[in-house]
């Protein structure tokens, strides 16, 4: 969680629409003669080389108990090409597409690395249809009716719509820049869009919205156009996924970099100055199963937006009295945090602390607040004797001390609830409020844990990089779920995760120069556990315990067609 929605939501909404619309402009009538040097690169889409893809799929298949995954993909290619495979393809270089503009037009060129173009076209003939030769140009009319032209330049098959006159840019540095980081990725440069192209995009957005409306689908064209306008401050935007066998994980990543000197660049820089001082020591002394934190600075100008976001995310009226009471509690806590000028918050979940008597994991959530005593007075007003608390909910103030913090308890009677088997007969929340920090705790030994958390807070955590991080150690989470009756698949998944070196699922948001990067990654243990949860059987072992390749049932073995 980090509050930069005003900057990033237009980017997220507009990237797919932007790339699709740019592709639509690459029609024969849109392109005009221009030297490649005169054209700006607007976007690059790249995929790793075929050789690297085979290695990556081989590693991935081994993690998900399907060591024949790479071979299966090759089998499908052989079937599609009638046994010819991808003869003529250069398997050591990436492939992709480049979108360029001279300010008036937009052109798209696809690039496939080749060693022998004629051989590759012959192998793909069953998929694409025959190629018609016209001098150095090959022309293919696809089954969709689109006619494309293919020329060979410096070992690249250059693909473009028929009739396009724009010269292709040199793809080598452009594709390699994306492929070095991602298995499949796209990088766009929105600030390079000319006003003329922006107007065409706006017209295309309006037309798409009208077409969607005619089919009964609602598309907010104004929001998309507003997002497009917001992209003026975005220098580059990247989105990609990678299968990294060397690092032992897979990840999906988004990078956004603002134009130098822009308001977005200033906001991104401010976001990266947060410091985490909230401590969440694990209840059992070991690393928690789940740990998350947000360390982000909030500018004065952004504080109002943060408070509005808090109000919008929590129910104000309506609903049952318990929901209203909890919403009021969290609204008070989050508002007190935002008033400090930043977000300094953390939460830890320790599943090893759960017992039969106290089946809930030990949860410790804390945040830095501007004025603890004022927050405490507000909570006593919200949850005191005059509050309309629902039946079965009891609030007891000043139940003890934890260091410099006052302790308060909220108890919810669960005896008549079906959730009692999982949560126990009573759900107890402990609030610990000190001058600069507030904590919410559940699980056993809450007072002792609050004392440890208050005592450890206040010192910068040098290992916690801004802006945000969420880490889930899947093994203890699955073991806890299995112990609570989640079923045999949870047991199997926990065993797979335990057998792996690590089973870490991680999401982080970090600052980069004039921007921010968001990455979701999963290591080998997570992949193995997910495969077990999905019910994938373990691969049969061959000699020396090596897994045997698997071929899906009903998949015919391809036989080359004599020529």
Coordinates of C-alpha atoms in Angstrom, one line a residue:
X1 CA 0.0 0.0 0.0
X2 CA 1.4 3.4 -0.9
X3 CA -0.4 6.6 -1.7
X4 CA 0.6 7.7 -5.2
X5 CA -2.6 6.7 -6.9
X6 CA -3.0 10.1 -8.4
X7 CA 0.2 9.6 -10.3
X8 CA 0.1 6.0 -11.2
X9 CA -3.5 5.1 -11.9
X10 CA -3.6 7.0 -15.2
X11 CA -0.5 5.2 -16.2
X12 CA -1.9 1.8 -15.3
X13 CA -5.2 2.5 -17.1
X14 CA -3.7 3.9 -20.3
X15 CA -0.7 1.6 -21.1
X16 CA -2.7 -1.2 -22.7
X17 CA -5.0 1.2 -24.5
X18 CA -2.0 3.3 -25.6
X19 CA -0.2 0.4 -27.1
X20 CA -3.2 -1.1 -28.8
X21 CA -4.2 2.2 -30.3
X22 CA -0.7 2.9 -31.5
X23 CA -0.8 -0.4 -33.3
X24 CA -4.1 0.6 -35.0
X25 CA -2.3 3.6 -36.5
X26 CA 0.2 1.4 -38.4
X27 CA -2.1 1.2 -41.4
X28 CA -0.8 1.7 -45.0
X29 CA -2.4 5.1 -45.2
X30 CA -0.9 6.4 -41.9
X31 CA 2.8 5.9 -42.6
X32 CA 4.6 8.6 -44.6
X33 CA 8.2 8.5 -46.0
X34 CA 10.7 9.3 -43.3
X35 CA 14.3 8.4 -42.5
X36 CA 14.7 6.2 -39.5
X37 CA 16.8 8.9 -37.9
X38 CA 13.9 11.3 -38.0
X39 CA 11.6 9.0 -36.1
X40 CA 11.1 8.8 -32.3
X41 CA 10.8 5.4 -30.7
X42 CA 7.5 5.3 -28.8
X43 CA 7.4 1.7 -27.6
X44 CA 9.4 -1.5 -27.7
X45 CA 8.0 -5.1 -27.1
X46 CA 10.6 -7.8 -26.7
X47 CA 10.8 -11.5 -26.0
X48 CA 13.8 -13.5 -25.1
X49 CA 15.6 -15.6 -27.7
X50 CA 14.1 -19.0 -28.4
X51 CA 17.1 -20.7 -27.0
X52 CA 16.8 -18.8 -23.7
X53 CA 13.0 -19.5 -23.6
X54 CA 13.7 -23.3 -23.8
X55 CA 16.1 -23.1 -20.9
X56 CA 13.7 -21.0 -18.8
X57 CA 10.7 -23.3 -19.5
X58 CA 12.9 -26.3 -18.6
X59 CA 13.7 -24.7 -15.2
X60 CA 10.1 -23.7 -14.7
X61 CA 8.8 -27.2 -15.6
X62 CA 11.2 -28.8 -13.0
X63 CA 9.7 -26.6 -10.3
X64 CA 6.0 -27.3 -11.1
X65 CA 6.6 -31.1 -11.5
X66 CA 6.4 -31.0 -15.3
X67 CA 10.0 -31.4 -16.5
X68 CA 8.8 -32.0 -20.0
X69 CA 7.3 -28.5 -20.3
X70 CA 9.9 -27.2 -22.7
X71 CA 9.6 -30.3 -24.8
X72 CA 5.8 -30.0 -24.8
X73 CA 6.0 -26.5 -26.3
X74 CA 8.4 -27.8 -29.0
X75 CA 5.9 -30.6 -29.7
X76 CA 3.1 -28.1 -30.3
X77 CA 5.4 -26.1 -32.6
X78 CA 6.2 -29.2 -34.6
X79 CA 2.5 -30.0 -34.8
X80 CA 1.7 -26.5 -36.0
X81 CA 4.5 -26.6 -38.6
X82 CA 3.8 -30.1 -39.8
X83 CA 7.1 -31.4 -38.3
X84 CA 9.3 -28.6 -39.7
X85 CA 9.8 -26.7 -36.4
X86 CA 11.3 -23.3 -36.7
X87 CA 14.0 -24.0 -39.3
X88 CA 15.8 -20.8 -40.3
X89 CA 15.2 -19.0 -37.0
X90 CA 18.2 -17.5 -35.1
X91 CA 17.6 -19.0 -31.7
X92 CA 20.3 -16.8 -29.9
X93 CA 18.7 -13.4 -30.4
X94 CA 15.5 -11.8 -29.1
X95 CA 12.5 -11.0 -31.2
X96 CA 9.8 -8.2 -30.8
X97 CA 8.3 -5.1 -32.3
X98 CA 9.1 -1.4 -32.3
X99 CA 6.6 1.5 -32.5
X100 CA 8.0 4.7 -34.0
X101 CA 6.6 8.2 -35.1
X102 CA 7.8 11.2 -36.9
X103 CA 5.3 13.4 -35.1
X104 CA 2.5 13.0 -37.6
X105 CA 2.2 9.2 -38.1
X106 CA 2.8 6.0 -36.1
X107 CA 4.4 2.9 -37.6
X108 CA 4.9 -0.5 -36.2
X109 CA 7.6 -3.0 -37.3
X110 CA 8.0 -6.5 -36.1
X111 CA 11.5 -8.1 -35.9
X112 CA 12.3 -11.8 -36.0
X113 CA 16.0 -12.9 -36.0
X114 CA 16.7 -15.2 -38.9
X115 CA 19.5 -17.3 -40.3
X116 CA 17.5 -18.3 -43.4
X117 CA 14.3 -16.3 -44.0
X118 CA 13.0 -18.6 -46.8
X119 CA 13.4 -21.7 -44.6
X120 CA 11.5 -20.0 -41.8
X121 CA 8.7 -18.9 -44.0
X122 CA 8.4 -22.4 -45.5
X123 CA 8.2 -23.9 -42.0
X124 CA 5.5 -21.5 -41.0
X125 CA 3.5 -21.8 -44.2
X126 CA 0.9 -24.1 -42.5
X127 CA 0.2 -21.3 -40.0
X128 CA 0.6 -18.1 -42.0
X129 CA -0.2 -19.3 -45.5
X130 CA 2.1 -19.1 -48.5
X131 CA 4.5 -16.2 -49.1
X132 CA 4.4 -14.3 -52.4
X133 CA 7.8 -13.0 -53.6
X134 CA 8.1 -9.5 -55.0
X135 CA 11.8 -8.9 -55.5
X136 CA 13.3 -8.7 -52.1
X137 CA 9.9 -8.5 -50.4
X138 CA 7.7 -11.4 -49.3
X139 CA 4.0 -10.7 -49.0
X140 CA 1.7 -12.8 -46.9
X141 CA -2.1 -12.5 -46.5
X142 CA -2.9 -13.9 -43.1
X143 CA -6.0 -15.9 -42.4
X144 CA -7.4 -12.8 -40.7
X145 CA -7.2 -11.0 -44.0
X146 CA -4.4 -8.7 -43.0
X147 CA -1.6 -8.5 -45.6
X148 CA 1.9 -8.1 -44.3
X149 CA 5.2 -7.5 -46.0
X150 CA 8.5 -9.1 -44.9
X151 CA 12.0 -8.0 -45.9
X152 CA 15.4 -9.1 -44.6
X153 CA 17.8 -6.6 -43.2
X154 CA 21.1 -7.5 -41.4
X155 CA 19.8 -10.8 -40.2
X156 CA 16.3 -9.6 -39.2
X157 CA 13.0 -10.4 -40.8
X158 CA 11.3 -7.0 -40.8
X159 CA 7.5 -7.3 -40.7
X160 CA 5.1 -4.4 -41.5
X161 CA 1.6 -3.8 -42.8
X162 CA 1.6 -3.8 -46.7
X163 CA 2.1 -0.4 -48.2
X164 CA 3.8 1.1 -45.2
X165 CA 6.6 3.5 -46.2
X166 CA 8.3 4.3 -42.9
X167 CA 11.8 2.9 -42.6
X168 CA 12.4 0.5 -39.7
X169 CA 14.7 1.5 -36.9
X170 CA 17.7 -0.7 -35.9
X171 CA 16.1 -3.2 -33.5
X172 CA 19.2 -4.7 -32.0
X173 CA 19.9 -2.2 -29.1
X174 CA 16.1 -1.6 -28.6
X175 CA 15.2 -5.3 -28.2
X176 CA 18.2 -6.2 -26.2
X177 CA 17.6 -3.4 -23.7
X178 CA 14.2 -4.9 -22.8
X179 CA 15.2 -8.6 -23.2
X180 CA 18.1 -8.3 -20.8
X181 CA 15.7 -7.7 -17.9
X182 CA 12.6 -9.7 -18.9
X183 CA 11.5 -12.9 -20.6
X184 CA 8.7 -10.8 -22.1
X185 CA 8.5 -7.1 -21.7
X186 CA 7.3 -3.8 -23.1
X187 CA 8.8 -0.4 -22.7
X188 CA 6.9 2.8 -23.7
X189 CA 8.0 6.4 -23.9
X190 CA 4.7 8.4 -23.4
X191 CA 6.3 11.8 -23.2
X192 CA 7.5 11.5 -26.8
X193 CA 4.0 11.5 -28.1
X194 CA 3.4 14.6 -30.3
X195 CA 0.3 16.7 -30.0
X196 CA -0.9 15.4 -33.4
X197 CA -0.6 11.8 -32.3
X198 CA -2.2 12.6 -29.0
X199 CA -5.2 14.0 -30.8
X200 CA -5.5 10.8 -32.9
X201 CA -5.3 8.7 -29.8
X202 CA -8.0 10.8 -28.1
X203 CA -10.2 10.3 -31.2
X204 CA -9.4 6.5 -31.2
X205 CA -10.4 6.4 -27.5
X206 CA -13.7 8.1 -28.1
X207 CA -14.4 5.7 -31.0
X208 CA -13.5 2.7 -28.9
X209 CA -15.8 4.0 -26.1
X210 CA -18.7 4.5 -28.6
X211 CA -18.2 1.0 -30.0
X212 CA -18.2 -0.5 -26.5
X213 CA -21.3 1.5 -25.6
X214 CA -23.1 0.1 -28.6
X215 CA -22.4 -3.4 -27.3
X216 CA -23.7 -2.5 -23.8
X217 CA -20.2 -2.1 -22.3
X218 CA -19.3 1.0 -20.3
X219 CA -15.9 2.6 -21.0
X220 CA -15.0 5.9 -19.3
X221 CA -13.5 7.8 -22.2
X222 CA -12.9 11.0 -20.2
X223 CA -10.9 9.1 -17.6
X224 CA -8.8 7.4 -20.3
X225 CA -8.1 10.8 -22.0
X226 CA -7.3 12.3 -18.6
X227 CA -4.8 9.5 -18.0
X228 CA -3.4 10.1 -21.5
X229 CA -2.8 13.7 -20.6
X230 CA -1.1 12.7 -17.4
X231 CA 1.3 10.6 -19.3
X232 CA 3.0 13.8 -20.5
X233 CA 5.0 13.6 -17.3
X234 CA 6.1 10.0 -17.9
X235 CA 9.4 9.6 -19.6
X236 CA 9.3 5.8 -19.7
X237 CA 7.0 3.0 -18.6
X238 CA 8.0 -0.7 -18.5
X239 CA 6.0 -3.8 -17.8
X240 CA 7.5 -7.2 -17.9
X241 CA 7.8 -10.8 -16.6
X242 CA 10.8 -13.0 -16.2
X243 CA 11.7 -16.6 -15.5
X244 CA 15.1 -16.4 -13.8
X245 CA 16.5 -19.8 -13.3
X246 CA 19.8 -18.4 -12.1
X247 CA 18.2 -16.4 -9.3
X248 CA 15.6 -19.2 -8.8
X249 CA 12.5 -17.2 -9.1
X250 CA 9.8 -15.7 -11.4
X251 CA 8.7 -12.2 -11.2
X252 CA 6.4 -9.5 -12.7
X253 CA 7.6 -6.0 -12.7
X254 CA 6.4 -2.5 -13.5
X255 CA 8.8 0.6 -13.7
X256 CA 7.7 4.2 -14.1
X257 CA 10.2 7.0 -14.7
X258 CA 9.1 10.7 -14.7
X259 CA 10.3 13.5 -17.0
X260 CA 13.2 15.4 -15.3
X261 CA 11.9 18.5 -13.5
X262 CA 8.2 17.4 -13.6
X263 CA 5.8 17.3 -10.7
X264 CA 5.8 13.6 -10.9
X265 CA 9.5 13.4 -10.6
X266 CA 9.4 15.6 -7.5
X267 CA 6.6 13.4 -6.0
X268 CA 8.5 10.2 -6.7
X269 CA 11.6 11.6 -5.0
X270 CA 9.6 12.6 -1.9
X271 CA 8.0 9.1 -1.7
X272 CA 11.5 7.5 -1.5
X273 CA 12.5 9.4 1.6
X274 CA 10.5 7.4 4.1
X275 CA 12.0 5.6 7.1
X276 CA 10.7 2.6 9.0
X277 CA 10.9 3.0 12.8
X278 CA 8.0 0.7 13.8
X279 CA 9.3 -2.6 15.1
X280 CA 7.3 -5.9 15.0
X281 CA 9.3 -8.5 16.8
X282 CA 8.2 -12.1 16.1
X283 CA 6.3 -13.6 19.0
X284 CA 8.2 -16.9 19.0
X285 CA 11.6 -15.3 18.2
X286 CA 11.8 -16.7 14.7
X287 CA 11.1 -14.8 11.5
X288 CA 7.3 -14.2 11.1
X289 CA 5.4 -16.0 8.4
X290 CA 4.2 -12.7 7.0
X291 CA 5.9 -9.4 7.4
X292 CA 4.9 -6.2 5.7
X293 CA 5.8 -2.5 6.0
X294 CA 5.3 0.9 4.4
X295 CA 7.9 3.6 4.8
X296 CA 6.9 6.6 2.7
X297 CA 7.1 10.3 3.0
X298 CA 3.9 12.3 2.3
X299 CA 4.1 15.9 1.1
X300 CA 1.9 18.6 2.5
X301 CA 0.1 18.8 -0.9
X302 CA -0.5 15.0 -0.9
X303 CA -1.8 14.8 2.7
X304 CA -5.3 15.9 1.8
X305 CA -5.5 13.2 -0.9
X306 CA -4.3 10.6 1.6
X307 CA -7.0 11.5 4.1
X308 CA -9.6 11.5 1.4
X309 CA -8.4 8.0 0.3
X310 CA -8.7 6.8 3.9
X311 CA -12.3 8.1 4.1
X312 CA -13.3 6.5 0.8
X313 CA -11.8 3.1 1.6
X314 CA -13.6 2.8 5.0
X315 CA -17.4 2.6 5.3
X316 CA -18.8 5.8 7.0
X317 CA -22.5 5.0 7.3
X318 CA -24.7 2.0 6.9
X319 CA -23.8 -1.6 7.6
X320 CA -23.9 -3.2 11.0
X321 CA -22.7 -1.5 14.2
X322 CA -19.6 -3.7 14.5
X323 CA -18.5 -2.7 11.0
X324 CA -19.1 1.0 11.8
X325 CA -17.2 0.7 15.1
X326 CA -14.2 -1.0 13.5
X327 CA -14.2 1.5 10.6
X328 CA -14.1 4.4 13.1
X329 CA -11.2 2.7 14.9
X330 CA -9.1 2.3 11.8
X331 CA -10.0 5.7 10.5
X332 CA -8.7 7.3 13.7
X333 CA -5.5 5.3 13.6
X334 CA -4.8 6.0 9.9
X335 CA -5.6 9.7 10.2
X336 CA -3.2 10.0 13.2
X337 CA -0.5 8.3 11.1
X338 CA -1.0 10.5 8.1
X339 CA -0.7 13.6 10.3
X340 CA 2.9 12.8 10.9
X341 CA 3.8 13.7 7.3
X342 CA 4.5 10.1 6.3
X343 CA 3.6 6.5 6.5
X344 CA 5.6 4.5 9.0
X345 CA 3.8 1.3 9.6
X346 CA 4.4 -2.5 9.8
X347 CA 2.7 -5.7 10.5
X348 CA 3.9 -9.2 11.4
X349 CA 2.0 -12.5 11.5
X350 CA 3.5 -15.4 13.5
X351 CA 1.7 -18.6 12.9
X352 CA 4.1 -20.6 15.1
X353 CA 2.6 -18.9 18.2
X354 CA -0.9 -20.4 17.6
X355 CA -2.0 -23.0 20.1
X356 CA -5.2 -25.0 20.8
X357 CA -6.1 -22.6 23.5
X358 CA -5.3 -19.6 21.3
X359 CA -5.7 -20.7 17.7
X360 CA -5.2 -17.3 16.1
X361 CA -1.7 -16.5 14.8
X362 CA 0.0 -13.7 16.7
X363 CA -0.6 -10.5 14.7
X364 CA 1.3 -7.4 15.6
X365 CA 0.5 -4.2 13.6
X366 CA 2.0 -0.9 14.5
X367 CA 2.2 2.7 13.2
X368 CA 3.8 5.9 14.1
X369 CA 1.3 8.6 15.2
X370 CA 1.5 12.3 15.7
X371 CA -0.2 12.6 19.1
X372 CA -0.8 9.4 21.0
X373 CA -2.7 10.9 23.9
X374 CA -5.1 12.8 21.5
X375 CA -5.6 9.5 19.6
X376 CA -6.4 7.8 22.9
X377 CA -9.0 10.4 23.8
X378 CA -10.6 10.0 20.3
X379 CA -10.7 6.2 20.7
X380 CA -12.4 6.5 24.1
X381 CA -15.1 8.7 22.5
X382 CA -15.6 6.3 19.6
X383 CA -15.7 3.1 21.7
X384 CA -16.7 4.4 25.1
X385 CA -19.9 3.8 27.2
X386 CA -22.0 6.1 24.9
X387 CA -20.9 4.3 21.7
X388 CA -23.5 2.0 20.1
X389 CA -21.4 -1.2 20.2
X390 CA -23.1 -4.3 18.9
X391 CA -24.1 -7.2 21.3
X392 CA -21.2 -9.4 22.3
X393 CA -18.6 -6.6 21.9
X394 CA -16.9 -5.3 25.0
X395 CA -14.3 -2.6 25.2
X396 CA -12.2 -2.2 28.4
X397 CA -9.9 0.8 28.7
X398 CA -6.6 1.1 30.6
X399 CA -6.2 -2.6 31.3
X400 CA -2.5 -2.3 31.9
X401 CA 0.8 -0.9 30.7
X402 CA 3.4 -2.0 28.1
X403 CA 6.4 0.2 28.6
X404 CA 5.3 3.7 28.0
X405 CA 2.0 2.5 26.3
X406 CA -1.5 2.2 27.8
X407 CA -3.3 -1.0 27.0
X408 CA -6.9 -1.3 26.0
X409 CA -8.9 -4.4 25.1
X410 CA -11.7 -5.1 22.6
X411 CA -13.3 -8.5 23.0
X412 CA -15.8 -10.1 20.6
X413 CA -17.8 -13.0 21.8
X414 CA -17.6 -15.8 19.2
X415 CA -19.3 -18.6 21.1
X416 CA -22.4 -18.5 18.9
X417 CA -20.5 -18.0 15.7
X418 CA -19.6 -20.8 13.2
X419 CA -16.1 -19.2 13.2
X420 CA -15.6 -20.2 16.8
X421 CA -14.0 -23.5 15.7
X422 CA -11.3 -21.5 13.9
X423 CA -11.0 -18.3 16.0
X424 CA -11.9 -19.7 19.4
X425 CA -14.7 -18.7 21.8
X426 CA -13.5 -15.0 22.0
X427 CA -11.7 -12.7 19.6
X428 CA -9.5 -10.3 21.6
X429 CA -7.8 -7.3 20.2
X430 CA -5.3 -5.4 22.3
X431 CA -4.6 -1.7 21.6
X432 CA -1.3 -0.3 22.8
X433 CA -1.0 3.5 22.6
X434 CA 2.1 5.5 23.4
X435 CA 3.1 9.1 22.7
X436 CA 4.4 8.4 19.2
X437 CA 3.3 4.8 18.4
X438 CA 0.1 2.8 18.4
X439 CA -0.2 -1.0 18.0
X440 CA -3.0 -3.5 17.4
X441 CA -2.3 -7.1 18.5
X442 CA -4.1 -10.4 18.5
X443 CA -3.0 -13.8 19.7
X444 CA -1.3 -15.0 22.8
X445 CA 0.8 -12.9 25.2
X446 CA -0.4 -9.6 23.6
X447 CA 0.8 -7.5 26.5
X448 CA 4.3 -9.0 26.5
X449 CA 4.6 -8.6 22.7
X450 CA 3.3 -5.0 22.9
X451 CA 6.0 -4.2 25.5
X452 CA 8.7 -5.7 23.2
X453 CA 7.3 -3.8 20.1
X454 CA 7.1 -0.4 21.9
X455 CA 10.6 -0.9 23.3
X456 CA 12.1 -1.7 19.9
X457 CA 10.4 1.1 18.0
X458 CA 11.9 4.5 17.4
X459 CA 15.1 3.4 15.7
X460 CA 15.4 3.5 11.9
X461 CA 15.5 0.0 10.4
X462 CA 18.4 0.1 8.0
X463 CA 17.3 -3.1 6.3
X464 CA 13.8 -1.8 5.4
X465 CA 14.1 0.1 2.1
X466 CA 11.3 2.5 1.2
X467 CA 8.6 2.4 -0.1
X468 CA 6.8 -0.8 0.8
X469 CA 7.5 -4.5 1.1
X470 CA 5.4 -7.6 1.8
X471 CA 7.0 -11.0 2.4
X472 CA 5.1 -14.2 2.8
X473 CA 7.0 -17.3 3.9
X474 CA 4.7 -19.9 2.4
X475 CA 5.8 -22.9 4.3
X476 CA 4.7 -21.8 7.8
X477 CA 1.5 -20.4 6.3
X478 CA 0.6 -23.7 4.6
X479 CA 1.6 -25.6 7.8
X480 CA -0.8 -23.5 9.8
X481 CA -3.6 -23.9 7.2
X482 CA -3.1 -27.7 7.3
X483 CA -3.2 -27.7 11.1
X484 CA -6.5 -25.9 10.9
X485 CA -8.1 -28.6 8.7
X486 CA -7.4 -27.1 5.2
X487 CA -7.1 -30.6 3.7
X488 CA -4.6 -33.0 2.2
X489 CA -3.5 -30.6 -0.6
X490 CA -2.4 -28.0 2.0
X491 CA -0.4 -30.8 3.7
X492 CA 1.2 -31.7 0.4
X493 CA 1.9 -28.1 -0.5
X494 CA 3.5 -27.5 2.9
X495 CA 5.8 -30.6 2.4
X496 CA 6.8 -29.3 -1.0
X497 CA 7.6 -25.9 0.4
X498 CA 9.6 -27.4 3.3
X499 CA 11.7 -29.5 0.9
X500 CA 12.7 -26.4 -1.1
X501 CA 15.5 -24.1 0.0
X502 CA 13.1 -21.2 0.3
X503 CA 9.4 -20.5 -0.3
X504 CA 9.2 -16.8 -0.3
X505 CA 6.5 -14.7 -2.0
X506 CA 7.4 -11.1 -2.1
X507 CA 5.9 -7.8 -3.3
X508 CA 8.0 -4.6 -3.1
X509 CA 7.7 -1.0 -4.2
X510 CA 11.0 0.9 -4.3
X511 CA 12.2 4.2 -5.5
X512 CA 14.5 4.5 -8.5
X513 CA 15.9 7.7 -10.1
X514 CA 12.8 9.9 -10.8
X515 CA 10.5 6.9 -10.5
X516 CA 9.3 3.8 -8.8
X517 CA 9.5 0.1 -9.4
X518 CA 7.0 -2.5 -8.3
X519 CA 7.8 -6.2 -8.4
X520 CA 6.0 -9.4 -7.4
X521 CA 8.3 -12.4 -7.2
X522 CA 7.9 -16.1 -6.3
X523 CA 10.8 -18.4 -5.7
X524 CA 11.1 -22.1 -6.4
X525 CA 9.4 -23.2 -3.2
X526 CA 6.4 -21.1 -3.9
X527 CA 6.1 -22.6 -7.4
X528 CA 6.3 -26.2 -6.0
X529 CA 3.7 -25.4 -3.4
X530 CA 1.3 -23.9 -5.9
X531 CA 1.7 -26.9 -8.1
X532 CA 0.8 -29.1 -5.2
X533 CA -2.2 -26.9 -4.3
X534 CA -3.4 -27.2 -7.9
X535 CA -3.3 -31.0 -7.6
X536 CA -0.4 -31.5 -10.0
X537 CA 1.1 -35.0 -9.2
X538 CA 4.8 -35.3 -8.6
X539 CA 6.8 -36.3 -11.7
X540 CA 7.8 -40.0 -11.8
X541 CA 11.4 -40.6 -11.1
X542 CA 13.8 -42.2 -13.5
X543 CA 17.4 -43.4 -13.0
X544 CA 19.2 -41.8 -10.1
X545 CA 16.0 -40.1 -9.0
X546 CA 15.9 -37.8 -12.0
X547 CA 12.3 -36.8 -13.1
X548 CA 11.1 -38.3 -16.3
X549 CA 9.6 -35.9 -19.0
X550 CA 5.8 -35.9 -19.1
X551 CA 3.6 -35.5 -22.1
X552 CA -0.1 -34.6 -21.7
X553 CA -2.6 -37.3 -22.4
X554 CA -3.8 -37.3 -25.9
X555 CA -0.9 -35.3 -27.3
X556 CA 0.2 -37.0 -30.5
X557 CA 3.9 -37.5 -31.1
X558 CA 4.7 -35.3 -34.1
X559 CA 5.9 -37.1 -37.3
X560 CA 7.8 -35.0 -39.9
X561 CA 6.1 -34.8 -43.2
X562 CA 8.2 -36.0 -46.1
X563 CA 9.0 -33.3 -48.7

